[in-house]
Amino acid sequence: DTAVSQTPKYLVTQMGNDKSIKCEQNLGHDTMYWYKQDSKKFLKIMFSYNNKELIINETVPNRFSPKSPDKAHLNLHINSLELGDSAVYFCASSHLSENYEQYFGPGTRLTVT
Amino acid sequence: GNSVTQMEGPVTLSEEAFLTINCTYTATGYPSLFWYVQYPGEGLQLLLKATKADDKGSNKGFEATYRKETTSFHLEKGSVQVSDSAVYFCALSPSGSARQLTFGSGTQLTVLP
């Protein structure tokens, strides 16, 4: 009964490939997020969706495209992968309310060779 | 814009030592403040939070007090354990919204037996 799950946990691929990371939450939250954590552990938000609508889109290359088929899922598709995309990607979810914490998934470690 | 500055690590302590990890923030209005913890190979978990000035968040022996006059939210624990070894992140959420967390750079804590 995992709250926020991500697949795959590890992803190794070559430059130029297209890949997707999937995220699902069973908490009934209305908002989901994608964060990128670099090799120095720095965390930065990439996207946020509320009720399947994009509400945050930071300065992320347009090779990254989030897709939310429903409130419980937020997938991240990455085109033409580059070496600099190597990182750990975290999905999170919350209620869109000031006092509700964000729940994080276990992360997907992406390595581009 | 909003920002969080955290004490740089890594921090290495002996078991039962006193822990302080400094965190200061820059934000307009009255943000909510959080400490998240990331254990090796896992996602982030909320450790504690405070939503208004002078609030004290506490959990698992950790405490932090929201100090608006010094724009600080320092994390403390009186006696650390080996199991506290992790990366600790200070974060803020702008007032009126939990949609976007801004994280500090993280502080790696290692507790030696």
Coordinates of C-alpha atoms in Angstrom, one line a residue:
Chain A
D1 CA 0.0 0.0 0.0
T2 CA 2.8 2.4 -1.1
A3 CA 1.6 6.0 -1.0
V4 CA 3.6 7.4 -3.8
S5 CA 5.3 5.0 -6.2
Q6 CA 7.6 5.5 -9.1
T7 CA 8.8 3.2 -11.9
P8 CA 11.4 2.4 -12.8
K9 CA 13.7 2.8 -9.7
Y10 CA 16.8 2.8 -12.0
L11 CA 17.0 3.8 -15.6
V12 CA 20.2 3.6 -17.6
T13 CA 20.1 4.7 -21.2
Q14 CA 22.1 6.3 -24.0
M15 CA 22.2 9.8 -25.2
G16 CA 19.5 10.7 -27.7
N17 CA 17.0 8.1 -26.5
D18 CA 13.5 8.9 -25.3
K19 CA 12.3 7.6 -21.9
S20 CA 9.4 7.9 -19.5
I21 CA 9.1 7.7 -15.7
K22 CA 5.8 6.9 -14.2
C23 CA 4.4 8.1 -10.9
E24 CA 1.2 7.1 -9.1
Q25 CA -0.2 8.2 -5.7
N26 CA -3.0 6.5 -3.8
L27 CA -3.5 9.2 -1.2
G28 CA -6.4 11.0 -2.9
H29 CA -4.3 14.1 -3.4
D30 CA -5.2 16.7 -6.0
T31 CA -1.7 18.0 -6.7
M32 CA 1.4 16.2 -8.0
Y33 CA 5.0 17.3 -8.6
W34 CA 8.2 16.4 -10.3
Y35 CA 11.6 17.4 -8.7
K36 CA 15.1 16.9 -10.0
Q37 CA 17.9 16.1 -7.5
D38 CA 21.4 16.6 -8.9
S39 CA 24.6 14.9 -7.9
K40 CA 25.2 17.4 -5.1
K41 CA 21.7 16.6 -3.6
F42 CA 20.3 20.0 -4.7
L43 CA 16.5 19.7 -5.2
K44 CA 14.6 21.8 -7.7
I45 CA 11.0 21.7 -8.7
M46 CA 10.3 21.0 -12.4
F47 CA 6.5 20.8 -12.7
S48 CA 3.3 20.7 -10.7
Y49 CA -0.2 19.6 -11.7
N50 CA -3.4 20.3 -9.9
N51 CA -6.4 18.2 -11.0
K52 CA -4.6 17.3 -14.2
E53 CA -3.9 21.0 -15.0
L54 CA -0.3 22.3 -15.1
I55 CA 0.2 25.0 -12.5
I56 CA 4.0 25.2 -12.2
N57 CA 6.4 24.9 -15.0
E58 CA 9.9 26.0 -14.1
T59 CA 12.6 26.7 -16.7
V60 CA 12.9 23.2 -17.8
P61 CA 13.9 22.3 -21.4
N62 CA 11.0 21.4 -23.6
R63 CA 12.5 18.0 -24.1
F64 CA 10.7 17.3 -20.7
S65 CA 7.0 16.8 -21.0
P66 CA 4.8 15.9 -18.0
K67 CA 1.5 14.1 -18.7
S68 CA -1.3 13.6 -16.2
P69 CA -3.9 11.1 -17.4
D70 CA -5.8 11.5 -14.1
K71 CA -5.4 13.0 -10.6
A72 CA -3.5 9.9 -9.4
H73 CA -0.9 9.8 -12.1
L74 CA 1.8 12.2 -13.3
N75 CA 4.3 10.8 -15.8
L76 CA 7.5 12.4 -17.0
H77 CA 8.6 11.9 -20.6
I78 CA 12.0 13.0 -21.7
N79 CA 13.0 13.3 -25.4
S80 CA 16.5 13.2 -26.8
L81 CA 18.2 12.5 -23.5
E82 CA 21.5 14.3 -22.7
L83 CA 24.3 13.6 -20.3
G84 CA 23.2 16.5 -18.1
D85 CA 19.8 14.8 -17.5
S86 CA 21.5 12.3 -15.3
A87 CA 20.0 12.8 -11.8
V88 CA 17.5 11.4 -9.4
Y89 CA 13.9 12.4 -10.2
F90 CA 11.4 12.5 -7.4
C91 CA 7.6 12.5 -7.7
A92 CA 5.5 14.0 -4.9
S93 CA 1.9 14.7 -4.1
S94 CA -0.1 16.8 -1.7
H95 CA -3.4 18.6 -1.2
L96 CA -3.5 22.1 -2.6
S97 CA -3.7 23.7 0.9
E98 CA -1.2 25.6 3.0
N99 CA -0.9 23.1 5.8
Y100 CA -0.6 19.9 3.9
E101 CA 2.8 18.3 3.5
Q102 CA 4.2 16.9 0.3
Y103 CA 4.7 13.1 0.2
F104 CA 7.6 12.0 -1.9
G105 CA 8.2 8.8 -3.9
P106 CA 11.4 6.8 -3.6
G107 CA 13.0 8.4 -6.6
T108 CA 14.2 7.2 -10.1
R109 CA 17.9 7.3 -10.7
L110 CA 18.4 8.2 -14.4
T111 CA 21.9 7.6 -15.8
V112 CA 22.5 8.8 -19.4
T113 CA 25.7 7.4 -21.0
Chain B
G1 CA 12.3 35.5 -5.0
N2 CA 12.2 32.9 -2.2
S3 CA 15.4 31.2 -1.1
V4 CA 16.7 29.0 1.7
T5 CA 20.2 28.9 2.9
Q6 CA 21.4 25.9 4.8
M7 CA 24.6 25.2 6.8
E8 CA 27.0 23.4 4.6
G9 CA 28.0 19.9 5.4
P10 CA 28.9 17.3 5.8
V11 CA 28.5 17.2 9.5
T12 CA 30.0 14.3 11.5
L13 CA 29.1 13.7 15.1
S14 CA 29.5 11.0 17.7
E15 CA 26.5 9.3 19.1
E16 CA 24.7 11.3 21.8
A17 CA 26.2 14.6 20.7
F18 CA 24.1 17.7 20.3
L19 CA 23.0 18.6 16.8
T20 CA 22.3 22.0 15.2
I21 CA 21.8 22.6 11.5
N22 CA 21.3 26.2 10.6
C23 CA 18.7 27.4 8.2
T24 CA 17.8 30.9 7.2
Y25 CA 15.3 32.0 4.6
T26 CA 14.3 34.9 2.4
A27 CA 10.6 35.2 1.5
T28 CA 7.8 37.8 1.4
G29 CA 4.9 37.5 3.7
Y30 CA 4.6 34.5 6.1
P31 CA 5.9 31.3 4.5
S32 CA 5.5 27.9 6.1
L33 CA 8.8 26.2 7.0
F34 CA 9.7 22.6 6.9
W35 CA 12.5 20.2 7.6
Y36 CA 12.6 17.1 5.4
V37 CA 15.0 14.1 5.9
Q38 CA 16.3 11.8 3.2
Y39 CA 17.7 8.4 4.4
P40 CA 20.1 6.7 2.0
G41 CA 18.4 5.4 -1.1
E42 CA 15.0 6.8 -0.1
G43 CA 12.8 9.7 -0.9
L44 CA 12.2 12.7 1.3
Q45 CA 10.1 12.4 4.4
L46 CA 8.6 15.4 6.3
L47 CA 10.4 15.6 9.7
L48 CA 8.7 18.7 11.1
K49 CA 7.0 21.9 10.1
A50 CA 5.9 25.3 11.4
T51 CA 3.4 27.5 9.8
K52 CA 3.6 30.8 11.7
A53 CA 6.1 32.9 13.7
D54 CA 7.2 31.4 17.1
D55 CA 5.7 28.0 16.2
K56 CA 7.9 25.1 17.3
G57 CA 7.8 22.0 15.2
S58 CA 9.0 18.8 16.8
N59 CA 9.3 15.1 15.9
K60 CA 11.5 12.1 16.9
G61 CA 13.5 14.3 19.3
F62 CA 14.2 17.0 16.6
E63 CA 12.9 20.6 17.1
A64 CA 12.9 23.8 15.1
T65 CA 11.4 27.2 16.0
Y66 CA 10.1 29.6 13.4
R67 CA 11.9 32.9 14.1
K68 CA 10.6 35.7 12.0
E69 CA 12.9 38.3 13.5
T70 CA 16.0 36.4 12.4
T71 CA 14.3 34.6 9.4
S72 CA 15.6 31.3 10.8
F73 CA 14.4 27.8 11.3
H74 CA 17.4 26.0 12.9
L75 CA 17.1 22.2 13.4
E76 CA 18.2 20.8 16.8
K77 CA 18.4 17.5 18.6
G78 CA 19.8 17.0 22.0
S79 CA 21.3 13.5 21.5
V80 CA 21.8 12.1 18.0
Q81 CA 21.8 8.4 17.2
V82 CA 23.5 6.4 14.4
S83 CA 20.1 6.0 12.8
D84 CA 19.8 9.8 12.4
S85 CA 22.5 9.6 9.7
A86 CA 20.8 11.1 6.6
V87 CA 20.6 14.3 4.5
Y88 CA 18.4 17.0 6.0
F89 CA 16.7 19.7 3.9
C90 CA 15.2 22.9 5.1
A91 CA 12.4 24.2 2.9
L92 CA 9.8 26.9 2.6
S93 CA 6.4 27.2 1.0
P94 CA 5.1 30.7 0.2
S95 CA 2.2 32.0 2.2
G96 CA -1.1 31.0 0.9
S97 CA 0.1 28.0 -1.1
A98 CA 1.7 24.7 -0.5
R99 CA 2.2 24.2 -4.2
Q100 CA 5.9 25.0 -4.5
L101 CA 8.5 24.1 -2.0
T102 CA 11.9 25.9 -2.2
F103 CA 14.6 23.7 -0.7
G104 CA 18.0 24.5 0.8
S105 CA 21.0 22.6 -0.5
G106 CA 20.8 19.9 2.1
T107 CA 23.1 18.9 4.9
Q108 CA 24.6 15.4 5.1
L109 CA 24.8 14.2 8.7
T110 CA 26.8 11.2 9.7
V111 CA 26.6 9.9 13.3
L112 CA 29.4 7.6 14.4
P113 CA 28.9 5.0 17.1

